[in-house]
Short mmCIF file of C-alpha atoms and ligand atoms in Angstrom, two decimals:
data_model
loop_
_atom_site.label_atom_id
_atom_site.label_comp_id
_atom_site.label_asym_id
_atom_site.label_seq_id
_atom_site.Cartn_x
_atom_site.Cartn_y
_atom_site.Cartn_z
CA MET J 91 -12.98 -57.60 -78.92
CA ASP J 92 -16.25 -58.71 -80.46
CA THR J 93 -16.91 -56.00 -83.01
CA ALA J 94 -20.66 -56.65 -83.10
CA THR J 95 -22.51 -53.55 -81.91
CA THR J 96 -22.94 -53.59 -78.18
CA GLY J 97 -25.49 -50.82 -77.69
CA ASP J 98 -24.85 -48.35 -74.90
CA LEU J 99 -21.23 -49.42 -74.58
CA ASP J 100 -20.39 -47.65 -77.80
CA ILE J 101 -19.41 -44.02 -77.72
CA PRO J 102 -20.92 -41.75 -80.42
CA ALA J 103 -19.19 -41.94 -83.79
CA ASP J 104 -18.28 -38.23 -83.87
CA ILE J 105 -16.53 -38.48 -80.50
CA ALA J 106 -14.76 -41.68 -81.54
CA ALA J 107 -13.62 -39.88 -84.70
CA SER J 108 -12.22 -36.94 -82.73
CA LEU J 109 -10.12 -39.29 -80.56
CA VAL J 110 -8.23 -40.41 -83.68
CA ASP J 111 -8.11 -36.97 -85.33
CA PRO J 112 -4.77 -35.20 -84.68
CA VAL J 113 -6.38 -31.84 -85.49
CA ALA J 114 -8.86 -32.24 -82.60
CA TYR J 115 -5.88 -32.22 -80.21
CA ALA J 116 -4.76 -28.83 -81.47
CA ASP J 117 -7.88 -27.08 -80.15
CA ASP J 118 -10.40 -27.57 -77.37
CA ARG J 119 -12.41 -30.22 -79.22
CA ILE J 120 -10.55 -33.02 -77.49
CA HIS J 121 -11.41 -31.61 -74.06
CA ASP J 122 -15.06 -31.29 -75.10
CA ALA J 123 -14.99 -34.97 -76.09
CA TYR J 124 -13.36 -36.02 -72.81
CA ARG J 125 -15.86 -33.97 -70.78
CA TRP J 126 -18.79 -35.63 -72.55
CA LEU J 127 -17.29 -39.08 -72.04
CA ARG J 128 -16.63 -38.59 -68.33
CA ALA J 129 -20.21 -37.47 -67.82
CA ASN J 130 -21.99 -39.92 -70.10
CA ASN J 131 -19.86 -42.95 -70.88
CA PRO J 132 -16.62 -42.97 -68.88
CA LEU J 133 -15.63 -46.47 -69.98
CA GLY J 134 -17.05 -47.00 -73.45
CA ILE J 135 -15.91 -48.49 -76.72
CA ALA J 136 -14.72 -46.43 -79.68
CA ARG J 137 -15.05 -47.92 -83.15
CA PRO J 138 -13.49 -45.30 -85.42
CA GLU J 139 -12.97 -46.22 -89.05
CA LYS J 140 -9.63 -47.86 -89.89
CA PHE J 141 -8.82 -48.65 -86.24
CA ASP J 142 -9.45 -51.75 -84.16
CA PRO J 143 -12.09 -51.00 -81.51
CA PHE J 144 -10.72 -49.84 -78.17
CA TRP J 145 -12.01 -48.96 -74.71
CA VAL J 146 -11.75 -45.27 -73.91
CA VAL J 147 -10.75 -44.79 -70.28
CA THR J 148 -11.49 -41.23 -69.20
CA LYS J 149 -11.87 -41.38 -65.38
CA HIS J 150 -8.87 -40.81 -63.11
CA ALA J 151 -9.76 -43.82 -60.90
CA HIS J 152 -10.00 -46.20 -63.87
CA ILE J 153 -6.71 -44.99 -65.36
CA GLN J 154 -5.01 -45.70 -62.03
CA ALA J 155 -6.74 -49.06 -61.57
CA ILE J 156 -5.61 -50.28 -65.00
CA SER J 157 -2.09 -48.86 -64.69
CA ARG J 158 -1.47 -50.49 -61.33
CA GLN J 159 -2.45 -54.01 -62.50
CA ASN J 160 0.51 -54.60 -64.76
CA ASP J 161 -0.03 -58.36 -65.05
CA LEU J 162 -3.66 -57.98 -66.06
CA PHE J 163 -3.07 -55.06 -68.43
CA HIS J 164 0.00 -55.46 -70.60
CA ASN J 165 1.96 -52.92 -72.61
CA ALA J 166 3.73 -55.14 -75.13
CA ASP J 167 1.01 -57.38 -76.59
CA ARG J 168 -0.60 -54.72 -78.79
CA PRO J 169 0.59 -51.29 -80.00
CA THR J 170 1.43 -49.06 -77.02
CA THR J 171 0.16 -45.97 -78.82
CA LEU J 172 -2.88 -45.56 -81.02
CA THR J 173 -2.11 -47.16 -84.39
CA ASN J 174 -4.45 -47.76 -87.31
CA GLN J 175 -4.98 -51.27 -88.70
CA ALA J 176 -2.96 -50.71 -91.86
CA LEU J 177 0.04 -49.35 -89.98
CA GLU J 178 -0.09 -52.12 -87.39
CA GLU J 179 -0.13 -54.69 -90.17
CA ARG J 180 2.95 -53.06 -91.74
CA VAL J 181 4.75 -52.93 -88.42
CA ARG J 182 3.98 -56.60 -87.73
CA LYS J 183 5.44 -57.50 -91.12
CA ILE J 184 8.61 -55.58 -90.35
CA THR J 185 9.21 -56.62 -86.72
CA GLY J 186 7.02 -59.67 -86.13
CA GLY J 187 5.38 -57.74 -83.26
CA PRO J 188 3.00 -54.82 -82.76
CA ASN J 189 5.66 -52.17 -82.07
CA LEU J 190 8.64 -50.86 -84.02
CA VAL J 191 10.85 -50.40 -80.97
CA ARG J 192 11.29 -52.31 -77.71
CA SER J 193 11.95 -49.72 -75.04
CA LEU J 194 10.73 -49.83 -71.42
CA VAL J 195 7.30 -48.75 -72.59
CA GLN J 196 6.97 -51.79 -74.86
CA MET J 197 8.02 -54.29 -72.18
CA ASP J 198 6.23 -56.23 -69.47
CA ALA J 199 7.55 -58.29 -66.57
CA PRO J 200 9.90 -60.12 -66.32
CA ASP J 201 11.99 -57.99 -68.75
CA HIS J 202 10.57 -54.60 -67.80
CA PRO J 203 11.79 -54.45 -64.17
CA LYS J 204 15.24 -55.74 -65.18
CA TYR J 205 15.69 -53.14 -67.91
CA ARG J 206 14.23 -50.35 -65.79
CA ALA J 207 16.60 -51.14 -62.91
CA LEU J 208 19.58 -50.40 -65.20
CA THR J 209 18.97 -46.64 -65.12
CA GLN J 210 16.43 -46.09 -62.35
CA GLY J 211 19.10 -44.91 -59.90
CA TRP J 212 20.30 -42.32 -62.40
CA PHE J 213 16.89 -40.70 -62.50
CA MET J 214 16.34 -40.55 -58.73
CA PRO J 215 16.58 -37.19 -56.93
CA ALA J 216 19.67 -38.33 -54.98
CA ASN J 217 21.66 -38.70 -58.21
CA LEU J 218 20.08 -35.79 -60.09
CA GLY J 219 21.21 -33.43 -57.32
CA LYS J 220 24.72 -33.54 -58.75
CA PHE J 221 23.47 -32.06 -62.04
CA GLU J 222 21.54 -29.22 -60.43
CA GLY J 223 24.41 -26.71 -60.71
CA ARG J 224 24.91 -27.45 -64.40
CA VAL J 225 21.15 -27.36 -65.11
CA ARG J 226 21.05 -23.92 -63.46
CA GLU J 227 23.87 -22.69 -65.72
CA ILE J 228 21.96 -23.89 -68.78
CA ALA J 229 18.77 -22.26 -67.45
CA ARG J 230 20.57 -18.94 -66.86
CA ALA J 231 22.02 -18.89 -70.36
CA THR J 232 18.59 -19.71 -71.80
CA VAL J 233 16.92 -16.93 -69.79
CA GLN J 234 19.60 -14.46 -70.86
CA ARG J 235 18.97 -15.30 -74.53
CA MET J 236 15.28 -14.68 -74.01
CA LEU J 237 15.87 -11.35 -72.24
CA ASP J 238 18.19 -10.32 -75.06
CA ARG J 239 15.23 -10.61 -77.44
CA GLY J 240 14.14 -7.27 -76.00
CA GLY J 241 10.57 -7.67 -74.85
CA ALA J 242 9.04 -10.15 -77.28
CA CYS J 243 9.73 -13.71 -78.38
CA ASP J 244 8.25 -17.01 -79.39
CA PHE J 245 8.61 -18.81 -76.06
CA VAL J 246 8.50 -22.25 -77.69
CA GLU J 247 11.14 -21.55 -80.30
CA ASP J 248 13.40 -19.37 -78.14
CA VAL J 249 13.19 -21.09 -74.74
CA ALA J 250 11.03 -24.16 -74.28
CA LEU J 251 12.36 -26.35 -77.09
CA GLY J 252 16.08 -25.95 -76.64
CA TYR J 253 16.42 -26.01 -72.86
CA PRO J 254 15.26 -29.53 -71.90
CA LEU J 255 16.86 -30.91 -75.04
CA HIS J 256 20.20 -29.45 -74.00
CA VAL J 257 19.87 -30.83 -70.46
CA ILE J 258 19.02 -34.41 -71.47
CA MET J 259 21.69 -34.45 -74.19
CA GLU J 260 24.33 -33.41 -71.65
CA ILE J 261 23.18 -36.06 -69.21
CA LEU J 262 23.10 -38.64 -71.96
CA GLY J 263 26.45 -37.53 -73.36
CA VAL J 264 25.43 -36.38 -76.87
CA PRO J 265 27.60 -33.49 -78.15
CA GLU J 266 25.88 -30.10 -78.53
CA ALA J 267 26.49 -30.02 -82.27
CA ASP J 268 24.17 -33.05 -82.70
CA GLU J 269 21.24 -31.57 -80.77
CA PRO J 270 19.36 -30.17 -83.80
CA ARG J 271 19.43 -33.65 -85.34
CA MET J 272 18.04 -35.20 -82.14
CA LEU J 273 15.30 -32.56 -81.94
CA LYS J 274 14.25 -33.17 -85.53
CA LEU J 275 14.20 -36.93 -85.06
CA THR J 276 12.08 -36.61 -81.91
CA GLN J 277 9.57 -34.32 -83.57
CA GLU J 278 9.30 -36.63 -86.53
CA LEU J 279 8.87 -39.63 -84.27
CA PHE J 280 6.23 -38.14 -81.96
CA GLY J 281 4.43 -35.73 -84.23
CA PRO J 282 4.39 -37.43 -87.63
CA GLN J 283 0.84 -36.16 -88.13
CA ASP J 284 1.74 -32.50 -87.76
CA PRO J 285 2.36 -30.91 -91.16
CA ASP J 286 5.05 -28.65 -89.69
CA THR J 287 7.25 -31.49 -88.47
CA ALA J 288 6.46 -34.49 -90.68
CA ARG J 289 8.97 -35.69 -93.23
CA VAL J 290 6.20 -36.22 -95.74
CA ARG J 291 3.86 -33.28 -95.72
CA ASP J 292 0.79 -34.60 -97.43
CA ALA J 293 -1.72 -37.05 -95.99
CA LEU J 294 0.32 -40.16 -95.32
CA SER J 295 -0.52 -43.71 -96.22
CA ALA J 296 0.25 -46.45 -93.69
CA GLU J 297 3.00 -47.59 -96.01
CA GLN J 298 4.60 -44.14 -96.00
CA VAL J 299 4.32 -43.78 -92.24
CA ALA J 300 5.95 -47.18 -91.69
CA VAL J 301 8.78 -46.34 -94.08
CA MET J 302 9.25 -42.95 -92.44
CA LEU J 303 9.32 -44.38 -88.92
CA GLN J 304 11.77 -47.07 -89.98
CA ALA J 305 14.02 -44.42 -91.47
CA ILE J 306 13.91 -42.41 -88.24
CA ILE J 307 14.77 -45.49 -86.18
CA ALA J 308 17.60 -46.38 -88.57
CA ASP J 309 19.00 -42.85 -88.10
CA PHE J 310 18.90 -43.21 -84.32
CA SER J 311 20.41 -46.68 -84.51
CA ALA J 312 23.36 -45.62 -86.68
CA TYR J 313 24.00 -42.62 -84.46
CA PHE J 314 23.95 -44.50 -81.16
CA ARG J 315 25.97 -47.46 -82.49
CA LYS J 316 28.95 -45.13 -82.67
CA ILE J 317 28.27 -43.80 -79.17
CA THR J 318 28.14 -47.38 -77.82
CA GLU J 319 31.48 -48.29 -79.39
CA ASN J 320 33.02 -45.15 -77.97
CA ARG J 321 31.67 -45.62 -74.42
CA ARG J 322 32.72 -49.26 -74.21
CA GLN J 323 36.27 -48.16 -74.97
CA ASN J 324 36.24 -44.86 -73.10
CA PRO J 325 33.69 -44.97 -70.28
CA ARG J 326 32.61 -41.56 -68.95
CA ASP J 327 30.31 -40.24 -66.25
CA ASP J 328 27.27 -40.09 -68.53
CA LEU J 329 24.09 -42.08 -69.11
CA ALA J 330 25.27 -43.36 -72.51
CA THR J 331 28.09 -45.16 -70.67
CA VAL J 332 25.52 -46.84 -68.41
CA ILE J 333 23.37 -47.94 -71.36
CA ALA J 334 26.33 -49.02 -73.53
CA ASN J 335 27.83 -51.19 -70.79
CA ALA J 336 24.65 -52.49 -69.16
CA LYS J 337 24.33 -56.24 -69.01
CA ILE J 338 21.22 -58.38 -68.83
CA GLY J 339 21.91 -61.94 -67.65
CA GLY J 340 25.66 -61.49 -68.20
CA ASP J 341 25.48 -60.16 -71.80
CA TYR J 342 25.20 -56.74 -73.35
CA MET J 343 21.63 -55.87 -74.36
CA PRO J 344 20.65 -56.95 -77.87
CA GLU J 345 21.28 -54.04 -80.27
CA HIS J 346 17.59 -53.42 -80.98
CA ASP J 347 16.82 -53.13 -77.26
CA GLN J 348 19.81 -50.87 -76.82
CA THR J 349 18.79 -48.50 -79.63
CA SER J 350 15.30 -48.45 -78.17
CA TYR J 351 16.72 -47.58 -74.74
CA TYR J 352 18.77 -44.68 -76.08
CA MET J 353 15.78 -43.55 -78.09
CA ILE J 354 13.38 -43.40 -75.21
CA VAL J 355 15.83 -41.50 -73.04
CA ALA J 356 16.75 -39.17 -75.92
CA THR J 357 13.16 -38.51 -76.98
CA ALA J 358 10.73 -39.04 -74.08
CA GLY J 359 12.04 -36.21 -72.01
CA HIS J 360 12.36 -33.04 -74.01
CA ASP J 361 9.19 -32.58 -76.08
CA THR J 362 7.13 -33.39 -73.02
CA THR J 363 9.09 -31.07 -70.73
CA SER J 364 9.07 -28.33 -73.41
CA SER J 365 5.29 -28.54 -73.72
CA SER J 366 4.80 -28.38 -69.95
CA THR J 367 7.21 -25.44 -69.63
CA ALA J 368 5.42 -23.58 -72.41
CA GLY J 369 2.09 -24.47 -70.76
CA ALA J 370 3.13 -22.70 -67.55
CA ILE J 371 4.10 -19.51 -69.41
CA TRP J 372 0.89 -19.64 -71.46
CA ALA J 373 -1.19 -19.91 -68.28
CA LEU J 374 0.70 -17.08 -66.55
CA ALA J 375 0.46 -14.85 -69.62
CA ASN J 376 -3.30 -15.44 -69.62
CA ASP J 377 -3.74 -14.61 -65.96
CA PRO J 378 -1.87 -11.53 -64.64
CA ALA J 379 -3.10 -12.17 -61.06
CA GLU J 380 -1.64 -15.70 -61.07
CA PHE J 381 1.59 -14.32 -62.54
CA ALA J 382 1.81 -11.72 -59.78
CA ARG J 383 1.04 -14.32 -57.11
CA VAL J 384 3.78 -16.73 -58.20
CA LYS J 385 6.27 -13.92 -58.67
CA ALA J 386 5.61 -12.62 -55.16
CA ASN J 387 5.71 -16.13 -53.66
CA PRO J 388 8.54 -18.15 -55.22
CA GLU J 389 7.67 -21.01 -52.88
CA LEU J 390 4.73 -21.56 -55.26
CA ILE J 391 7.11 -22.52 -58.09
CA PRO J 392 7.02 -26.31 -57.43
CA GLY J 393 3.20 -26.03 -57.44
CA LEU J 394 3.35 -24.03 -60.70
CA VAL J 395 5.43 -26.83 -62.21
CA ASP J 396 3.05 -29.61 -61.16
CA GLU J 397 0.02 -27.63 -62.26
CA ALA J 398 1.55 -26.89 -65.67
CA ILE J 399 2.21 -30.62 -66.17
CA ARG J 400 -1.40 -31.43 -65.17
CA TRP J 401 -2.91 -28.61 -67.22
CA MET J 402 -0.95 -29.40 -70.38
CA THR J 403 -0.70 -33.20 -69.99
CA PRO J 404 1.57 -33.50 -73.04
CA VAL J 405 1.32 -37.31 -73.23
CA LYS J 406 -2.31 -37.66 -74.24
CA HIS J 407 -2.52 -41.43 -74.01
CA PHE J 408 -0.85 -44.80 -73.77
CA MET J 409 -2.55 -48.06 -74.68
CA ARG J 410 -2.81 -51.29 -72.67
CA SER J 411 -4.36 -54.67 -73.48
CA ALA J 412 -6.11 -57.12 -71.18
CA THR J 413 -4.38 -60.46 -70.56
CA ALA J 414 -7.57 -62.08 -69.15
CA ASP J 415 -11.30 -61.46 -68.95
CA THR J 416 -12.02 -58.96 -66.19
CA GLU J 417 -14.47 -56.38 -64.93
CA LEU J 418 -14.03 -52.67 -64.32
CA GLY J 419 -16.56 -49.94 -63.62
CA GLY J 420 -19.40 -52.36 -64.31
CA ARG J 421 -18.02 -53.21 -67.76
CA LYS J 422 -16.86 -56.65 -68.88
CA ILE J 423 -13.46 -56.36 -70.51
CA ALA J 424 -12.39 -59.40 -72.52
CA LYS J 425 -8.94 -60.94 -72.85
CA GLY J 426 -7.11 -59.20 -75.70
CA ASP J 427 -9.17 -55.98 -75.54
CA TRP J 428 -7.27 -52.78 -76.25
CA LEU J 429 -7.62 -49.79 -73.91
CA MET J 430 -6.74 -46.13 -74.33
CA LEU J 431 -5.71 -44.41 -71.08
CA CYS J 432 -6.70 -40.76 -71.60
CA TYR J 433 -4.38 -39.01 -69.13
CA ALA J 434 -5.54 -35.52 -70.17
CA SER J 435 -9.10 -36.51 -69.30
CA GLY J 436 -8.12 -38.05 -65.95
CA ASN J 437 -6.40 -34.76 -65.17
CA ARG J 438 -9.65 -32.80 -65.67
CA ASP J 439 -11.77 -35.30 -63.72
CA GLU J 440 -14.28 -33.24 -61.72
CA GLU J 441 -14.40 -35.94 -59.03
CA VAL J 442 -10.69 -35.51 -58.27
CA PHE J 443 -9.88 -31.89 -59.12
CA GLU J 444 -11.75 -28.85 -57.90
CA GLU J 445 -12.23 -26.38 -60.77
CA PRO J 446 -10.32 -28.72 -63.09
CA TYR J 447 -10.22 -26.23 -65.98
CA ARG J 448 -8.61 -23.52 -63.86
CA PHE J 449 -4.85 -23.18 -63.62
CA ARG J 450 -3.94 -22.91 -59.93
CA SER J 451 -0.33 -23.00 -58.80
CA ASP J 452 -1.52 -23.51 -55.21
CA ARG J 453 -3.47 -26.68 -56.08
CA LYS J 454 -2.92 -29.13 -53.22
CA PRO J 455 -2.95 -32.05 -53.46
CA ASN J 456 -2.30 -32.31 -57.17
CA ARG J 457 -2.60 -36.02 -57.85
CA HIS J 458 -2.40 -35.79 -61.62
CA VAL J 459 -1.65 -38.77 -63.85
CA ALA J 460 0.36 -36.85 -66.48
CA PHE J 461 3.35 -39.08 -65.66
CA GLY J 462 1.20 -42.21 -65.80
CA TYR J 463 0.95 -44.57 -62.85
CA GLY J 464 2.15 -48.00 -61.68
CA ALA J 465 5.23 -49.89 -62.87
CA HIS J 466 5.71 -47.70 -65.96
CA LEU J 467 5.39 -44.39 -64.06
CA CYS J 468 7.59 -41.90 -65.90
CA LEU J 469 11.24 -42.59 -65.20
CA GLY J 470 12.15 -38.96 -65.89
CA GLN J 471 9.58 -37.24 -63.69
CA TYR J 472 12.09 -35.88 -61.17
CA LEU J 473 14.35 -34.62 -63.94
CA ALA J 474 11.45 -32.90 -65.71
CA LYS J 475 10.33 -31.20 -62.49
CA LEU J 476 13.87 -30.18 -61.55
CA GLU J 477 14.46 -28.59 -64.96
CA MET J 478 11.20 -26.69 -64.89
CA ARG J 479 11.61 -25.49 -61.30
CA ILE J 480 15.11 -24.18 -61.99
CA LEU J 481 14.05 -22.42 -65.19
CA PHE J 482 11.22 -20.58 -63.43
CA GLU J 483 13.45 -19.73 -60.45
CA GLU J 484 15.86 -18.11 -62.90
CA LEU J 485 13.26 -16.49 -65.17
CA LEU J 486 10.45 -15.10 -63.02
CA PRO J 487 12.51 -12.64 -60.93
CA HIS J 488 13.50 -10.88 -64.19
CA LEU J 489 9.96 -10.42 -65.50
CA LYS J 490 7.86 -7.40 -64.57
CA SER J 491 4.97 -8.31 -66.85
CA LEU J 492 3.99 -11.07 -69.21
CA SER J 493 1.28 -11.24 -71.86
CA LEU J 494 0.35 -13.07 -75.04
CA ASP J 495 1.38 -11.40 -78.28
CA GLY J 496 -0.54 -13.35 -80.91
CA GLU J 497 -2.22 -16.68 -81.44
CA VAL J 498 -0.99 -19.78 -79.62
CA LYS J 499 -0.73 -22.79 -81.91
CA MET J 500 -0.72 -26.40 -80.76
CA THR J 501 0.83 -29.37 -82.54
CA GLN J 502 -1.59 -31.69 -84.30
CA ALA J 503 -0.84 -35.06 -82.75
CA TYR J 504 -2.81 -37.53 -80.67
CA PHE J 505 0.15 -38.99 -78.77
CA VAL J 506 2.39 -36.16 -77.51
CA ASN J 507 1.37 -32.58 -78.11
CA GLY J 508 1.60 -29.06 -76.77
CA PRO J 509 2.18 -25.50 -77.97
CA LYS J 510 4.29 -25.17 -81.10
CA LYS J 511 3.97 -21.36 -81.21
CA LEU J 512 3.64 -19.18 -78.13
CA PRO J 513 4.24 -15.50 -78.96
CA ILE J 514 4.70 -13.45 -75.78
CA ARG J 515 5.53 -9.90 -74.73
CA PHE J 516 7.35 -9.18 -71.51
CA GLU J 517 8.78 -6.29 -69.55
CA VAL J 518 11.98 -6.76 -67.62
CA ASN J 519 12.50 -5.52 -64.04
C1 HEM M 262 7.18 -42.91 -69.29
C2 HEM M 262 5.09 -38.54 -69.27
C3 HEM M 262 9.46 -36.42 -68.97
C4 HEM M 262 11.53 -40.73 -69.61
C5 HEM M 262 6.24 -41.91 -69.29
C6 HEM M 262 4.81 -42.13 -69.29
C7 HEM M 262 4.23 -40.91 -69.29
C8 HEM M 262 5.29 -39.91 -69.29
C9 HEM M 262 2.73 -40.61 -69.31
C10 HEM M 262 4.09 -43.50 -69.30
C11 HEM M 262 3.78 -43.91 -67.88
C12 HEM M 262 2.86 -45.09 -67.76
O1 HEM M 262 2.70 -45.88 -68.70
O2 HEM M 262 2.30 -45.28 -66.65
C13 HEM M 262 6.10 -37.60 -69.18
C14 HEM M 262 5.87 -36.17 -69.04
C15 HEM M 262 7.11 -35.57 -68.94
C16 HEM M 262 8.10 -36.63 -69.04
C17 HEM M 262 4.51 -35.51 -68.99
C18 HEM M 262 7.47 -34.12 -68.77
C19 HEM M 262 6.72 -33.22 -68.20
C20 HEM M 262 10.40 -37.41 -69.08
C21 HEM M 262 11.83 -37.18 -69.01
C22 HEM M 262 12.41 -38.38 -69.22
C23 HEM M 262 11.35 -39.38 -69.40
C24 HEM M 262 12.52 -35.85 -68.72
C25 HEM M 262 13.90 -38.63 -69.19
C26 HEM M 262 14.61 -39.00 -70.09
C27 HEM M 262 10.53 -41.68 -69.57
C28 HEM M 262 10.77 -43.11 -69.69
C29 HEM M 262 9.51 -43.74 -69.59
C30 HEM M 262 8.53 -42.68 -69.43
C31 HEM M 262 12.12 -43.78 -69.87
C32 HEM M 262 9.19 -45.24 -69.67
C33 HEM M 262 9.08 -45.80 -68.27
C34 HEM M 262 8.66 -47.25 -68.24
O3 HEM M 262 7.95 -47.71 -69.15
O4 HEM M 262 9.07 -47.93 -67.28
N1 HEM M 262 6.51 -40.56 -69.26
N2 HEM M 262 7.45 -37.83 -69.18
N3 HEM M 262 10.15 -38.74 -69.31
N4 HEM M 262 9.19 -41.46 -69.41
FE1 HEM M 262 8.32 -39.67 -69.20
#
């Protein structure tokens, strides 16, 4: 992108700064920024200090248009998540490319469809149905633990964090004893900016972040190498067996691709599902009438689930880059330009959603883009929705009342975020 100033294309410096400020994502400032952008400059350029300039895509229609043109807008050519110049330079030195891992998210055709096809069937409703009974058992045990807390708990700590982690680890085939390690690694990987989860607690240099991320990836790699060896010798009915034995063009996947595959399955699903689950309880605790409505009409639960995913939109962005000069929304986008797809903004787009800031379990249709769109559309969307639906089916009948019991705190991160503390009070029927 030509970094010379281009007048009205540029978004104001304070808004550009908030897009790259993890703290802005922990309060409403990010939604204020998105609202201003949608109204005043829905496809503008941000030039925050220390970052390459990038287009900020805040309208639902533009997010979909970019996401569906996978040849014109690539994932793998530039960092797939917002990365400052110093960190990108470090990563390029380490890997020779813009990203530290090469999972589905960091691939384009022709590799992407081949790698995605290896597990796609596993994540389809027809296959997931066989896990429903087990997921319900895990949900019941989780609900029982919450009820045993006797009327008050931190919903994130006591329910939302552990439940989806446990489900995906069972499906993947990771033993229960290793779950805390997986949770810690995920939080460090996704929320390295949050002082509560980062390995290094002070302001981090690019050098430190790169070293930290490499260490996390090395931990994952060492862990899953053993799992691969085991599943090649003793195949089981789990997803690790599928990944360990999958072949591309007649050979096993290269080890780096394989680690990346395990990592995305082990990490992409639980923080995001936890945040959405906590989002639903937060919304219901804030609105007794909505709580009463869903409780009285359990057929609203699938709508509650979709609305919680829209309302929370835990994945705040993914990046794309243009492979050729093109035009969108009256703007000329040049080959190589970097674009930030702001899903949480698309999901509050006034042109698509009536009363976008209101939480409505009966919202229909609910065409949110929290799972992305196009060829990279979230592989785990049916699993996430199944887990959440089952948890609420098991939990809501037990609750007579629900309210907040202190301040809700959000993680400080501009990639994946959601509540990290959600104190609630509840009465049991
Ligand atoms: C991709 C969101 C749960 C696995 C994605 C993308 C988003 C997303 C926004 C990128 C889509 C795009 O670029 O168009 C979410 C949310 C979840 C969730 C909000 C929960 C509410 C899960 C679960 C899994 C999972 C449970 C299962 C392990 C993946 C994978 C990809 C992905 C493997 C990469 C797909 C590809 O690039 O082809 N997700 N996700 N996600 N998600 Fe999820």
